[in-house]
XYZ file of C-alpha atoms in Angstrom:
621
model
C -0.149 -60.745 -10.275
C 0.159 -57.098 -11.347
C -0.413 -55.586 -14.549
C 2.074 -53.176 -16.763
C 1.758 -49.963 -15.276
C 2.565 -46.475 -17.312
C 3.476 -44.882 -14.009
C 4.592 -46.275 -10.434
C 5.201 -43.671 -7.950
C 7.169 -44.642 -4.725
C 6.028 -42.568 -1.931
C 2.514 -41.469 -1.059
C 3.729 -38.227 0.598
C 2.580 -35.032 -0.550
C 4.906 -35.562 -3.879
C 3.824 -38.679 -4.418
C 0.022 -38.060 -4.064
C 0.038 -35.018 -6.465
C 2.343 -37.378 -8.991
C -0.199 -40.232 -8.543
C -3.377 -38.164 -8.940
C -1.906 -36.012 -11.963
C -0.863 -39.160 -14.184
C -4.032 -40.655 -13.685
C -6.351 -38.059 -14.144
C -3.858 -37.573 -17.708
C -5.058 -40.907 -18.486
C -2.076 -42.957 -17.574
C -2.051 -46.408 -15.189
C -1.131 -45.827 -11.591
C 0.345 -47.737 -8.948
C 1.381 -46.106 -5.930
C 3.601 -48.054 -3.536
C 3.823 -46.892 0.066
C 5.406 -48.711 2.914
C 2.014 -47.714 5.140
C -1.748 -47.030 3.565
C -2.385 -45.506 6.736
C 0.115 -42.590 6.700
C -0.773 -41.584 3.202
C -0.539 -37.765 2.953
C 0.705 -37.174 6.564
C 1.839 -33.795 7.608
C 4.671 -34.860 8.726
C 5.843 -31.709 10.576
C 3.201 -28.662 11.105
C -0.237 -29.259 10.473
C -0.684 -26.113 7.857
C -0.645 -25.471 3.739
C 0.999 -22.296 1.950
C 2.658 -19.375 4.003
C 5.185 -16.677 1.859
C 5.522 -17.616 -1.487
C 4.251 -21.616 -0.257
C 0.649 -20.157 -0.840
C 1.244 -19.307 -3.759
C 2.592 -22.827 -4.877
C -0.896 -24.029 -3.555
C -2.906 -21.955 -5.637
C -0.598 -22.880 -9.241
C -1.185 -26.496 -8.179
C -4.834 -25.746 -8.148
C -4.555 -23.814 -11.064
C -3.073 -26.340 -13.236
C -5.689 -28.726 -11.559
C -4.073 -30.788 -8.496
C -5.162 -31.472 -5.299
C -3.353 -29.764 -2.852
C -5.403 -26.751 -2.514
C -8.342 -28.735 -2.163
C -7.329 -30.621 0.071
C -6.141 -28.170 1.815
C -9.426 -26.248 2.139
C -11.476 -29.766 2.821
C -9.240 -30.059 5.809
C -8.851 -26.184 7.028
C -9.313 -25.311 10.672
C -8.022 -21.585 9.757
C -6.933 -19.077 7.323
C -4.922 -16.084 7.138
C -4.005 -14.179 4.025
C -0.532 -12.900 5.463
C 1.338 -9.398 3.921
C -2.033 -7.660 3.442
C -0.329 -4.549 4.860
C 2.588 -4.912 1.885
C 1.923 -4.711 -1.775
C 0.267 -7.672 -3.798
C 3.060 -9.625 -5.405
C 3.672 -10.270 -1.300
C 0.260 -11.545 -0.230
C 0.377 -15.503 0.630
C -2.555 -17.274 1.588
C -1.683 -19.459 4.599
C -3.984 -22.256 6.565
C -3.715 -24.367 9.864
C -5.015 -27.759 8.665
C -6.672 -30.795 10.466
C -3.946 -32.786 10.544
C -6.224 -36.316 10.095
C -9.003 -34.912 7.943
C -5.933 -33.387 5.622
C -4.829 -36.971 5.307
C -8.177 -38.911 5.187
C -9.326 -36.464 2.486
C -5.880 -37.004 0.261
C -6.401 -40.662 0.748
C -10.290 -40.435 -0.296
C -9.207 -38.647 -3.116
C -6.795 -40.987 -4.690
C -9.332 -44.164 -3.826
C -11.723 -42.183 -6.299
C -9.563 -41.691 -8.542
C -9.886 -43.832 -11.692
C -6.628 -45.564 -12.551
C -5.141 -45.378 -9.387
C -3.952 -48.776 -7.971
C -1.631 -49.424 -4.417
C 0.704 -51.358 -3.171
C 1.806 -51.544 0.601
C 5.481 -52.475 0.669
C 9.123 -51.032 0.530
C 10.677 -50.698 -2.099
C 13.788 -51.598 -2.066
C 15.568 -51.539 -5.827
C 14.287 -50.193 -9.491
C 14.479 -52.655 -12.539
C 16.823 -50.982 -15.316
C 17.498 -51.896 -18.527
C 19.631 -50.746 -21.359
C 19.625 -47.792 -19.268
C 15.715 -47.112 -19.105
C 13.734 -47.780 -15.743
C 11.085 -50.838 -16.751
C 9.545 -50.858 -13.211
C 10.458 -51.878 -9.134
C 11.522 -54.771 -6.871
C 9.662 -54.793 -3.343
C 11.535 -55.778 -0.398
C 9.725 -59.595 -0.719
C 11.198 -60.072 -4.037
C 8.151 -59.011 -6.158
C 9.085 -57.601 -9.507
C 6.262 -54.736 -10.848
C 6.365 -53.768 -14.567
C 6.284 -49.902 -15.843
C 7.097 -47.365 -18.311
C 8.167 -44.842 -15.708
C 8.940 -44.716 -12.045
C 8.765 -41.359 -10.032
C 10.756 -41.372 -6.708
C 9.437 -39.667 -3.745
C 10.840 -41.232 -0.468
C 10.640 -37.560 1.100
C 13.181 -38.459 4.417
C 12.848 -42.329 4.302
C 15.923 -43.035 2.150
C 18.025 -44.625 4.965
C 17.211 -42.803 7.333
C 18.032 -41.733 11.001
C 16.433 -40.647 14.179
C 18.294 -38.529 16.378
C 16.906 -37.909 20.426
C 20.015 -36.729 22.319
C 22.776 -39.509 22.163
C 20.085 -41.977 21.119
C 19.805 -42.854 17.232
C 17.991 -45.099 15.450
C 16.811 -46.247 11.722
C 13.546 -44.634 10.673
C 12.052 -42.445 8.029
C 9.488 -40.799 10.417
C 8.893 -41.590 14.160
C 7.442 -44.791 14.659
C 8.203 -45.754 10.918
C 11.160 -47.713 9.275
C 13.559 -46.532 6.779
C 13.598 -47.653 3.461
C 17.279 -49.552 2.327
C 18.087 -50.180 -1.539
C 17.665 -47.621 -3.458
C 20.144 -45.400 -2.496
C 22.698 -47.833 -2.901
C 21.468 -49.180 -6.535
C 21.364 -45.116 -7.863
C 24.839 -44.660 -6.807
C 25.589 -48.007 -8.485
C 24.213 -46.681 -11.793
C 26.502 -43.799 -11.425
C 24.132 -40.857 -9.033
C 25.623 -38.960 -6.679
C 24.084 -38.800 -3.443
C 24.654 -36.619 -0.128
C 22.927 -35.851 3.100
C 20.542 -33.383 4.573
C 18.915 -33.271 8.230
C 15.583 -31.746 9.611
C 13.567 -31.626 12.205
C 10.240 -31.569 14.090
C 9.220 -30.081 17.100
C 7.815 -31.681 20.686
C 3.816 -32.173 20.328
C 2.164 -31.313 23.728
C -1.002 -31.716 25.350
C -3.195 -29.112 24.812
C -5.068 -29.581 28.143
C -2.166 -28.483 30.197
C -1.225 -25.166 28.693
C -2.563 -22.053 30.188
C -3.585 -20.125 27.075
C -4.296 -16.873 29.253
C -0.467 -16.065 29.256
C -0.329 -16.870 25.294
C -1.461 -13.783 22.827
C -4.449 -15.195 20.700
C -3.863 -15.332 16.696
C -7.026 -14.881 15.071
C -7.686 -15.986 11.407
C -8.884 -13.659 8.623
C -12.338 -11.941 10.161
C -13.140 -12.974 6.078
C -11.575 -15.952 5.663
C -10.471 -16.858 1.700
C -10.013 -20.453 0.224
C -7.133 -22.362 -2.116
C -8.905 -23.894 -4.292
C -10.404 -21.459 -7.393
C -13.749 -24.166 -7.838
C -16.593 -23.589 -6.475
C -16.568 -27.064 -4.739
C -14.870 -26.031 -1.731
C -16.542 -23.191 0.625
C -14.019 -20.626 3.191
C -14.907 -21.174 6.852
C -17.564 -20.324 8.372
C -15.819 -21.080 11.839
C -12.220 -21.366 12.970
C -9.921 -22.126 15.597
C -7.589 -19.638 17.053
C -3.401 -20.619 17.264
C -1.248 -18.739 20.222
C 2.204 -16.728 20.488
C 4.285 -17.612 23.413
C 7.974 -17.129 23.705
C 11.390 -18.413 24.828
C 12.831 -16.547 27.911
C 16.452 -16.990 29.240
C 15.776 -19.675 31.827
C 14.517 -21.964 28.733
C 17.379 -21.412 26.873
C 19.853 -21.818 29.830
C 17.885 -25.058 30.377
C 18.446 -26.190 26.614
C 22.175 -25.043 27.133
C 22.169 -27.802 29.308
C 21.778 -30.803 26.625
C 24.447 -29.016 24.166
C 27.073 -31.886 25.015
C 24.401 -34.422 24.302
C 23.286 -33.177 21.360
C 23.832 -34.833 17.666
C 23.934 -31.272 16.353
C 26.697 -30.215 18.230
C 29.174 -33.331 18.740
C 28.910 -34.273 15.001
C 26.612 -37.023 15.162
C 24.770 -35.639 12.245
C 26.466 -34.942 9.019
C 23.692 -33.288 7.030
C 23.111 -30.034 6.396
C 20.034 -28.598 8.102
C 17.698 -26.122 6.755
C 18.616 -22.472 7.248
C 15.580 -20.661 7.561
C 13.620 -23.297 9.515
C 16.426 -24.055 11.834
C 16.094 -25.799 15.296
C 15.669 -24.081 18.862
C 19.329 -25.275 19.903
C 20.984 -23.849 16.807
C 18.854 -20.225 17.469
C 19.853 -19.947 20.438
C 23.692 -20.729 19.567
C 23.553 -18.880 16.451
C 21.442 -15.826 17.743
C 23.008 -15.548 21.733
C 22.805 -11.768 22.085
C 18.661 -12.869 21.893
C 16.800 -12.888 24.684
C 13.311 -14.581 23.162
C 12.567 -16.580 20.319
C 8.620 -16.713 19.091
C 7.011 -20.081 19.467
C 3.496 -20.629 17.802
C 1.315 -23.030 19.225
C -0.850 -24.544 16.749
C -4.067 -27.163 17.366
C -3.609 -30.377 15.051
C -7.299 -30.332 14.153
C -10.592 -29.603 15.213
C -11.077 -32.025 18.019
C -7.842 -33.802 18.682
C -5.755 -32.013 22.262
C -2.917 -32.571 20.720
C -0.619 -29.111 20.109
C 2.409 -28.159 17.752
C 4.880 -26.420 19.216
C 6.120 -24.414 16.138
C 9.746 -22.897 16.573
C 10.835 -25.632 19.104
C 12.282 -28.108 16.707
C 14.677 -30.034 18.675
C 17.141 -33.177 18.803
C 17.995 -32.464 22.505
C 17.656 -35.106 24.940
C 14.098 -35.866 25.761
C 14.658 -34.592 29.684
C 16.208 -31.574 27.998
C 13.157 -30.850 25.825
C 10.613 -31.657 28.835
C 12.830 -29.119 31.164
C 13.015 -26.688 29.011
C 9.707 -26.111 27.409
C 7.796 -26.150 31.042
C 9.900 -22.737 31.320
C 8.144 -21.180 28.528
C 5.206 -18.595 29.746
C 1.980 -21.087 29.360
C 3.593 -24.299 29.411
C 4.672 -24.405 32.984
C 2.276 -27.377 33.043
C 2.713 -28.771 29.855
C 2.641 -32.456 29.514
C 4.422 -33.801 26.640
C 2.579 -36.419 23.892
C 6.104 -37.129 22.284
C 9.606 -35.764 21.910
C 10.960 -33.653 19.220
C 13.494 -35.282 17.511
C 15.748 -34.834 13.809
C 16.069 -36.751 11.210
C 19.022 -37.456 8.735
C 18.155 -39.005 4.962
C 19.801 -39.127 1.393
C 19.014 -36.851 -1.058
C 20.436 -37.150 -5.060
C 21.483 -33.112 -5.992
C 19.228 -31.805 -8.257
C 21.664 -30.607 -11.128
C 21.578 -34.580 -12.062
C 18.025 -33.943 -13.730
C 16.345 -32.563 -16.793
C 13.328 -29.766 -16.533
C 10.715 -32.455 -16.743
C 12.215 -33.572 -13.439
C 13.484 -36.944 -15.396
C 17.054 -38.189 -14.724
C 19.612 -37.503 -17.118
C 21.280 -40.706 -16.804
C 18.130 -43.379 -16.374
C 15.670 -42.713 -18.671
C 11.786 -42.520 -17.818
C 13.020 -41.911 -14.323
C 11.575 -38.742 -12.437
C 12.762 -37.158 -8.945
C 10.347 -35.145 -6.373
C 10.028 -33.965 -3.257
C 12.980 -33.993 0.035
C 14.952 -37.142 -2.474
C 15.915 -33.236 -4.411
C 16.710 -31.657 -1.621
C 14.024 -29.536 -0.841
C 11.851 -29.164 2.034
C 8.311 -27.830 2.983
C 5.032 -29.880 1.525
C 4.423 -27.200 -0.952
C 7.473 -27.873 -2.644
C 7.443 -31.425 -2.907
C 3.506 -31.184 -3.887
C 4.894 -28.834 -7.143
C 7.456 -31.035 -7.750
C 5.667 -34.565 -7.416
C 2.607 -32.571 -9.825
C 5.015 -31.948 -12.189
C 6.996 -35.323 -12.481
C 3.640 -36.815 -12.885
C 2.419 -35.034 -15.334
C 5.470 -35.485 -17.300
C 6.041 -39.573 -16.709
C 2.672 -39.719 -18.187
C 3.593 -37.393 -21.268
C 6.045 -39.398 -22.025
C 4.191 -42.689 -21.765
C 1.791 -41.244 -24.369
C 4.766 -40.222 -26.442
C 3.381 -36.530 -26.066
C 5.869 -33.591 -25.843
C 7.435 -32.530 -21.944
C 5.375 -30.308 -19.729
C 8.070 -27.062 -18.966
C 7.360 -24.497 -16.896
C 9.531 -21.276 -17.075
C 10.603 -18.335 -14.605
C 8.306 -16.103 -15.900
C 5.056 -18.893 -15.603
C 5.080 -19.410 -12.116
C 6.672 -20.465 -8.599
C 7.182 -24.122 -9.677
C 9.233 -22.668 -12.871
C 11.566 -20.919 -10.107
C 11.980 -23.859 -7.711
C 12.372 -26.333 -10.819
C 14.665 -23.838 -12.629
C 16.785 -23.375 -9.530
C 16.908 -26.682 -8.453
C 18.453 -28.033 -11.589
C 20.947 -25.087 -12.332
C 22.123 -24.296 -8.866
C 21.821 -27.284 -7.195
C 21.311 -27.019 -3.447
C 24.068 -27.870 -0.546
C 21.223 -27.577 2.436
C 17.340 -27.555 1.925
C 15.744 -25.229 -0.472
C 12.752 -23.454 0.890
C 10.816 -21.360 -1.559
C 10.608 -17.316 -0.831
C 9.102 -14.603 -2.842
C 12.388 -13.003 -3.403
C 13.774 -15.964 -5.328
C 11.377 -14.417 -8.027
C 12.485 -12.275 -10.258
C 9.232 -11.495 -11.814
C 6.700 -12.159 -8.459
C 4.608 -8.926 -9.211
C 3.436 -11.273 -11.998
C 3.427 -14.510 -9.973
C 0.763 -13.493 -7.800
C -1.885 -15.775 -5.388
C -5.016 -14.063 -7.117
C -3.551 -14.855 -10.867
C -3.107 -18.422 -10.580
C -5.558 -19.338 -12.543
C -5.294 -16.756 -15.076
C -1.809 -17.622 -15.424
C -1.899 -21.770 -15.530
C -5.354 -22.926 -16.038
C -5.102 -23.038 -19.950
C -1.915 -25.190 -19.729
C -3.418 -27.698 -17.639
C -6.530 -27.755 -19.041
C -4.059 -28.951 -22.961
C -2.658 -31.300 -21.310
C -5.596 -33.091 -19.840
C -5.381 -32.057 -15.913
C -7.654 -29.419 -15.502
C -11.018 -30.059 -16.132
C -13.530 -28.146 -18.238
C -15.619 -27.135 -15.034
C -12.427 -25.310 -14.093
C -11.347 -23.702 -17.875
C -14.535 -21.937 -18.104
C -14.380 -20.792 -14.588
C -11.531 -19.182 -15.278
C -12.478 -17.939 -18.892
C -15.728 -16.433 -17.518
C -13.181 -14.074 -14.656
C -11.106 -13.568 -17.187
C -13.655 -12.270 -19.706
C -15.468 -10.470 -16.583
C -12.445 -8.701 -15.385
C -11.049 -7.456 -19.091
C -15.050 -5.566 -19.090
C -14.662 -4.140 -15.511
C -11.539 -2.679 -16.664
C -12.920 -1.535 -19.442
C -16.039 -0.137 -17.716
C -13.694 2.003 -15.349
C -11.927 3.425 -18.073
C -15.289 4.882 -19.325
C -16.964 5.699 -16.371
C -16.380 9.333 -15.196
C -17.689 11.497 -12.547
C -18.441 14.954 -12.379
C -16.400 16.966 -9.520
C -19.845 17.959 -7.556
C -21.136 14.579 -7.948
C -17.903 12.717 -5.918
C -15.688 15.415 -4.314
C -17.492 15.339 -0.982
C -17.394 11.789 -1.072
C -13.201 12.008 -1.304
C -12.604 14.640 1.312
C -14.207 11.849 3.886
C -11.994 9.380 2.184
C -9.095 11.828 2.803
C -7.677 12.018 -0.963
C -7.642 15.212 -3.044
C -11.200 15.967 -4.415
C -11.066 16.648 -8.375
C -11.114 19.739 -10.588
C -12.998 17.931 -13.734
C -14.770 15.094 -14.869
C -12.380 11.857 -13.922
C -12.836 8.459 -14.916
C -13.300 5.459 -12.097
C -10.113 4.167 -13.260
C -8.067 7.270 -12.603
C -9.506 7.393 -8.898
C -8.248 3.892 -8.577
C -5.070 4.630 -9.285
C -4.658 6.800 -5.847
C -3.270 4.771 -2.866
C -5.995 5.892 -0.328
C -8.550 4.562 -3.169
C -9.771 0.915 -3.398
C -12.578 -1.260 -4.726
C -14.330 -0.705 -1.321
C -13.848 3.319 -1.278
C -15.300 3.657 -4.980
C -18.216 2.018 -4.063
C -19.030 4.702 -1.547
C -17.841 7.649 -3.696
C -21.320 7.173 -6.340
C -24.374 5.454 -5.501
C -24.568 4.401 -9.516
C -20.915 2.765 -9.302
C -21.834 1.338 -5.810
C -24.840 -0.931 -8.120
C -22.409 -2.001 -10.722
C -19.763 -3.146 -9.062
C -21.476 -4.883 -6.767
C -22.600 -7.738 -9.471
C -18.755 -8.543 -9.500
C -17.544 -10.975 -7.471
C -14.887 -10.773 -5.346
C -12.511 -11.836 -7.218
C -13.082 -9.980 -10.403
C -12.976 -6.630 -8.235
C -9.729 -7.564 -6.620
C -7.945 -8.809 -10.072
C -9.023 -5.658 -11.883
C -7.597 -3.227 -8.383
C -4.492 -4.837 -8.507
C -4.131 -4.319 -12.466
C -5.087 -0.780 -12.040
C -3.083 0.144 -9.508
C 0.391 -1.640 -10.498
C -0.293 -1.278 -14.549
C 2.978 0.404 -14.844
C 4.985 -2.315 -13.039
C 3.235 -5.392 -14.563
C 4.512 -3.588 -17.921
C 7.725 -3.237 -17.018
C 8.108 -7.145 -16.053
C 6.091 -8.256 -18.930
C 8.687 -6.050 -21.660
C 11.733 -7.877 -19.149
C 9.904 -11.237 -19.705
C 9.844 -10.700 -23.561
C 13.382 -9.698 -23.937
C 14.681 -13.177 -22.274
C 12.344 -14.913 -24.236
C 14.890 -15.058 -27.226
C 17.134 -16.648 -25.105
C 14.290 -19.068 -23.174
C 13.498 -20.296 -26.788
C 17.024 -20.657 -28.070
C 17.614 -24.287 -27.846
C 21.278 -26.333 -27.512
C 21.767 -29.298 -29.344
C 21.753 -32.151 -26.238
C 25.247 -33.580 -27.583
C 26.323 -30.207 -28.204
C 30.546 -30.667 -26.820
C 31.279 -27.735 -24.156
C 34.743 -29.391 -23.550
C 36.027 -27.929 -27.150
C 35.029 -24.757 -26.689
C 38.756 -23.710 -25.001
C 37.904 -20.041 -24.890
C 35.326 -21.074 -22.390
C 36.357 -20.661 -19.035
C 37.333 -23.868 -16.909
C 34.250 -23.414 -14.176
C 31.683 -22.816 -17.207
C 32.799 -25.382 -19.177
C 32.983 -27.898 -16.343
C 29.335 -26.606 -15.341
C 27.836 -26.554 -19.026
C 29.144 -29.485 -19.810
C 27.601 -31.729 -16.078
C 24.235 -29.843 -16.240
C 24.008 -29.729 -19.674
C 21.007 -26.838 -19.816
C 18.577 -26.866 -23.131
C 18.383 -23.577 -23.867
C 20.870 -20.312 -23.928
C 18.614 -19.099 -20.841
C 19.063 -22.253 -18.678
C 22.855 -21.681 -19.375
C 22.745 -18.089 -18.310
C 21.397 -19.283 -14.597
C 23.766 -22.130 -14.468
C 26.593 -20.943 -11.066
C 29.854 -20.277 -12.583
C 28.867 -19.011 -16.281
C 29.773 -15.796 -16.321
C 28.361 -13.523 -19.067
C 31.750 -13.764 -21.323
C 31.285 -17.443 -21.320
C 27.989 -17.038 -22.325
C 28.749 -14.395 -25.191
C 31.312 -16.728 -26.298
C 28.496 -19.844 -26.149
C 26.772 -17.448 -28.233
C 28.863 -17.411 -31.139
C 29.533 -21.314 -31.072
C 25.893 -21.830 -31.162
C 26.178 -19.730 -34.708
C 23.578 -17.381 -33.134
């Protein structure tokens, strides 16, 4: 009935779509197995892509040629570029999505892809062998043949539904929760915990009074994802609302505490700390008076409304109580409850860079089954796993990305040495080099390696060859380009910056803070005409080089100094347990994580920098 497939990817979440797409487009034979074609790609909690340090996930998926930003600006009602007041390495782009359309296109997109085939059915057990994956079992006995299997059940792995005191089996509302595989991993020797989240009351949008709500605006110049040409930034966009929490609302929620899962140990897992629900803020943070809620349209046409900071597990009459007491929603007619969810996750430390398993071989992890949370995340991490299930199908080497190469590096890098106890939500300041990791260097930064390993097409290399190539002559241009004092200073006392003495080259004026790309253009008419057949893009890439040129260095020289270590590999049997002059903690940690090179080792919890000295000299360095 079914062929041999090179990859099967369980889960058509936003893992499991980038894992699907990315194999394929590499060449390799796809099935993708999802309990329900029709909730393919569904956002799940808010309707919205990227945010701080999530937009800049997007654009590295788009750089190394995924979907997600795409996607993402198919299905865009609005777009804000957030931190524009802070300095670059901060800037995220962030969009409120259609929450259908963001779907529908995902699902369009795999249906055109070649080598993409699907299967509607739970999964419920993985056929191993000799300890090597050779394909799945559906819950109707079917066997399927692969090479590799990439897991992405996101919160389905037996999962719970908690409403108040009510519970109930399910991996999203209105969805079952998939049994099996859990069980079966642990079998084969994983070890498995739990995690909670949760998702917030959805509201008719009909019945709120949006006069008492302040109006959030998107950019007045709207920006895009996706670096091809094949996607356009609005034209038009819909506005989302602030509205708060008051004390009567949380009095009201106060109310449902001794009915609530969170509170009288129903749920075990941990929840996620920076996302966390309304009950615990107002527990956690009581000397608060207000909490921000953001109400956010699901799409263009739909009524229905997100209420963003109201995640809840209360009891439904709580909920319905509670939010009519917020300033605009004294109307408010609810479409469904909020409600959390409990689900297994394996800890990451139990897998290799490439995402793979160390203890099944040709299996791959993404997504909430690693503990992480946010649809950014799991995109990176489902991208990733499939590039690198169909690498190894094609006998090719492993796909690694470091620190230093982008956001993913971080998350993957963390997620394997640290581990994670509750779910790990990517921030900027989990970089160490973000100045570097910027949104407007994506490209520059990733296309080339996906475009070598057969993801990013050639449409998309020479698009970013040709900014490259423009913005190394802009900067070259400004260098050269000099102005005469009488010829600008009258221009810079309207601009408010200190006028000049002798000539001074367009580069130097750059470097001032009150100076931009905009200001030179009005300090000489001649510079106005040449910079204006840049595009955007170029002119902001070659600012933000200018301007932080100093910095960049500085984390550039740091990048090259850890490279020794980064490229200092450990033999994989390599025996941490007779090293006594290790300490117990490192040698316990070395020796379960097992990390490939002296670097990985030097991030692992526990190693301290005498153990790794000591490594060092074992390794006959």
């Amino acid at each position: 009935m079914f062929p041999k497939y090179d990859v099967i990817v369980v889960g058509a979440g936003h893992a499991g779509c980038e894992a699907a797409h990315a194999a394929a487009k590499m060449g390799s034979k796809v099935l993708l197995c999802t309990m329900n074609m029709n909730t393919i790609a569904q956002m799940s909690c808010n309707p919205a892509m990227g945010g701080v340090a999530k937009g800049q996930i997007v654009r590295e998926i788009d750089a190394l040629g995924g979907m997600s930003g795409i996607i993402s600006d198919k299905s865009m009602i609005q777009f804000r570029m957030l931190n524009r007041s802070k300095g670059p390495a901060m800037w995220s782009p962030r969009s409120q999505n259609d929450r259908m359309r963001f779907a529908e296109e995902w699902r369009l997109a795999l249906e055109y892809t070649p080598n993409v085939d699907f299967w509607q059915e739970m999964i419920s057990g993985l056929i191993v062998k000799d300890g090597r994956v050779k394909g799945v079992r559906t819950a109707i006995g079917l066997e399927i043949e692969s090479k590799s299997v990439v897991l992405t059940n996101g919160t389905f792995l037996n999962g719970i539904i908690h409403i108040g005191e009510k519970q109930f089996g399910g991996g999203r509302t209105g969805e079952s929760a998939a049994k099996g595989i859990t069980e079966q991993l642990v079998q084969l020797g994983f070890e498995a915990g739990r995690m909670k989240t949760g998702t917030p009351p959805r509201v008719d949008g009909r019945s709120l009074d949006y006069s008492r709500m302040e109006e959030q605006f998107g950019d007045e110049n709207p920006e895009k994802f996706s670096y091809l040409d094949s996607t356009q930034p609005l034209k038009e966009q819909r506005s989302c609302w602030i509205t708060y929490t008051n004390k009567d609302v949380h009095q009201t929620l106060e109310t449902g505490f001794d009915r609530s899962p969170m509170f009288n140990g129903r749920i075990q897992g941990l929840g996620p700390r920076y996302c966390p629900s309304i009950e615990d803020k107002i527990n956690r943070f009581a000397e608060r008076d207000r909490h921000q809620i953001f109400v956010e349209p699901e799409g263009w046409n739909t009524v229905e409304i997100y209420v963003n900071g109201f995640s809840t597990s209360l009891p439904e009459d709580v909920q319905y109580k509670a939010l009519r007491k917020i300033e605009g929603f004294e109307n408010a007619k609810m479409f469904r409850p909020g409600y959390a969810i409990e689900y297994d996750f394996f800890p990451p430390t139990q897998l290799k860079q490439t995402l793979e398993t160390k203890i099944i071989e040709n299996l791959y992890f993404a997504g909430q089954i690693n503990g992480t949370t946010g649809y950014e995340e799991a995109a990176s991490q489902g991208l990733i796993a499939g590039i690198n299930a169909s690498l190894k199908t094609q006998e090719k080497d492993p796909f690694i990305l470091k620190r230093s190469d982008a956001y993913i590096g971080v998350l993957i890098d963390d997620l394997i040495n640290k581990g994670t106890e509750e779910p790990y939500r990517m921030f900027t300041s989990r970089a160490e080099f973000r100045l570097l990791l910027r949104q407007d260097n994506a490209d520059l930064r990733l296309t080339e390696m996906g475009h070598e390993i057969g993801l990013a097409s050639e449409e998309r290399h020479q698009k970013m060859l040709e900014k490259k190539s423009n913005t190394a002559k802009l900067l070259n241009d400004l260098k050269q380009k000099r102005f005469s004092p009488d010829s600008i200073n009258s221009a810079l006392e309207d601009i408010g910056t200190a006028t000049i003495s002798e000539k001074t080259s367009a580069e130097k004026l750059l470097k001032r803070p009150q100076i931009g790309m905009e200001h030179l253009k009005n300090i000489h008419e001649e510079l106005k005409t040449y910079l204006e057949k840049y595009p955007k893009e170029v002119l902001e890439q070659a600012e933000v080089q200018i301007k932080y040129d100093s910095y960049i260095e500085k984390e550039q020289q740091m990048v090259e100094k850890l490279s020794n270590m980064e490229n200092f590999r450990i033999p994989h049997k390599f025996d941490y347990l007779a090293i006594t002059a290790l300490s117990a903690e490192g040698r316990q940690k070395l020796n379960k994580i097992r990390p490939e090179t002296l670097g990985q080792a030097s991030r692992i919890s526990g190693v301290s920098p005498s153990d790794l000295s000591i490594l060092t000299v074992y390794l006959g360095r």
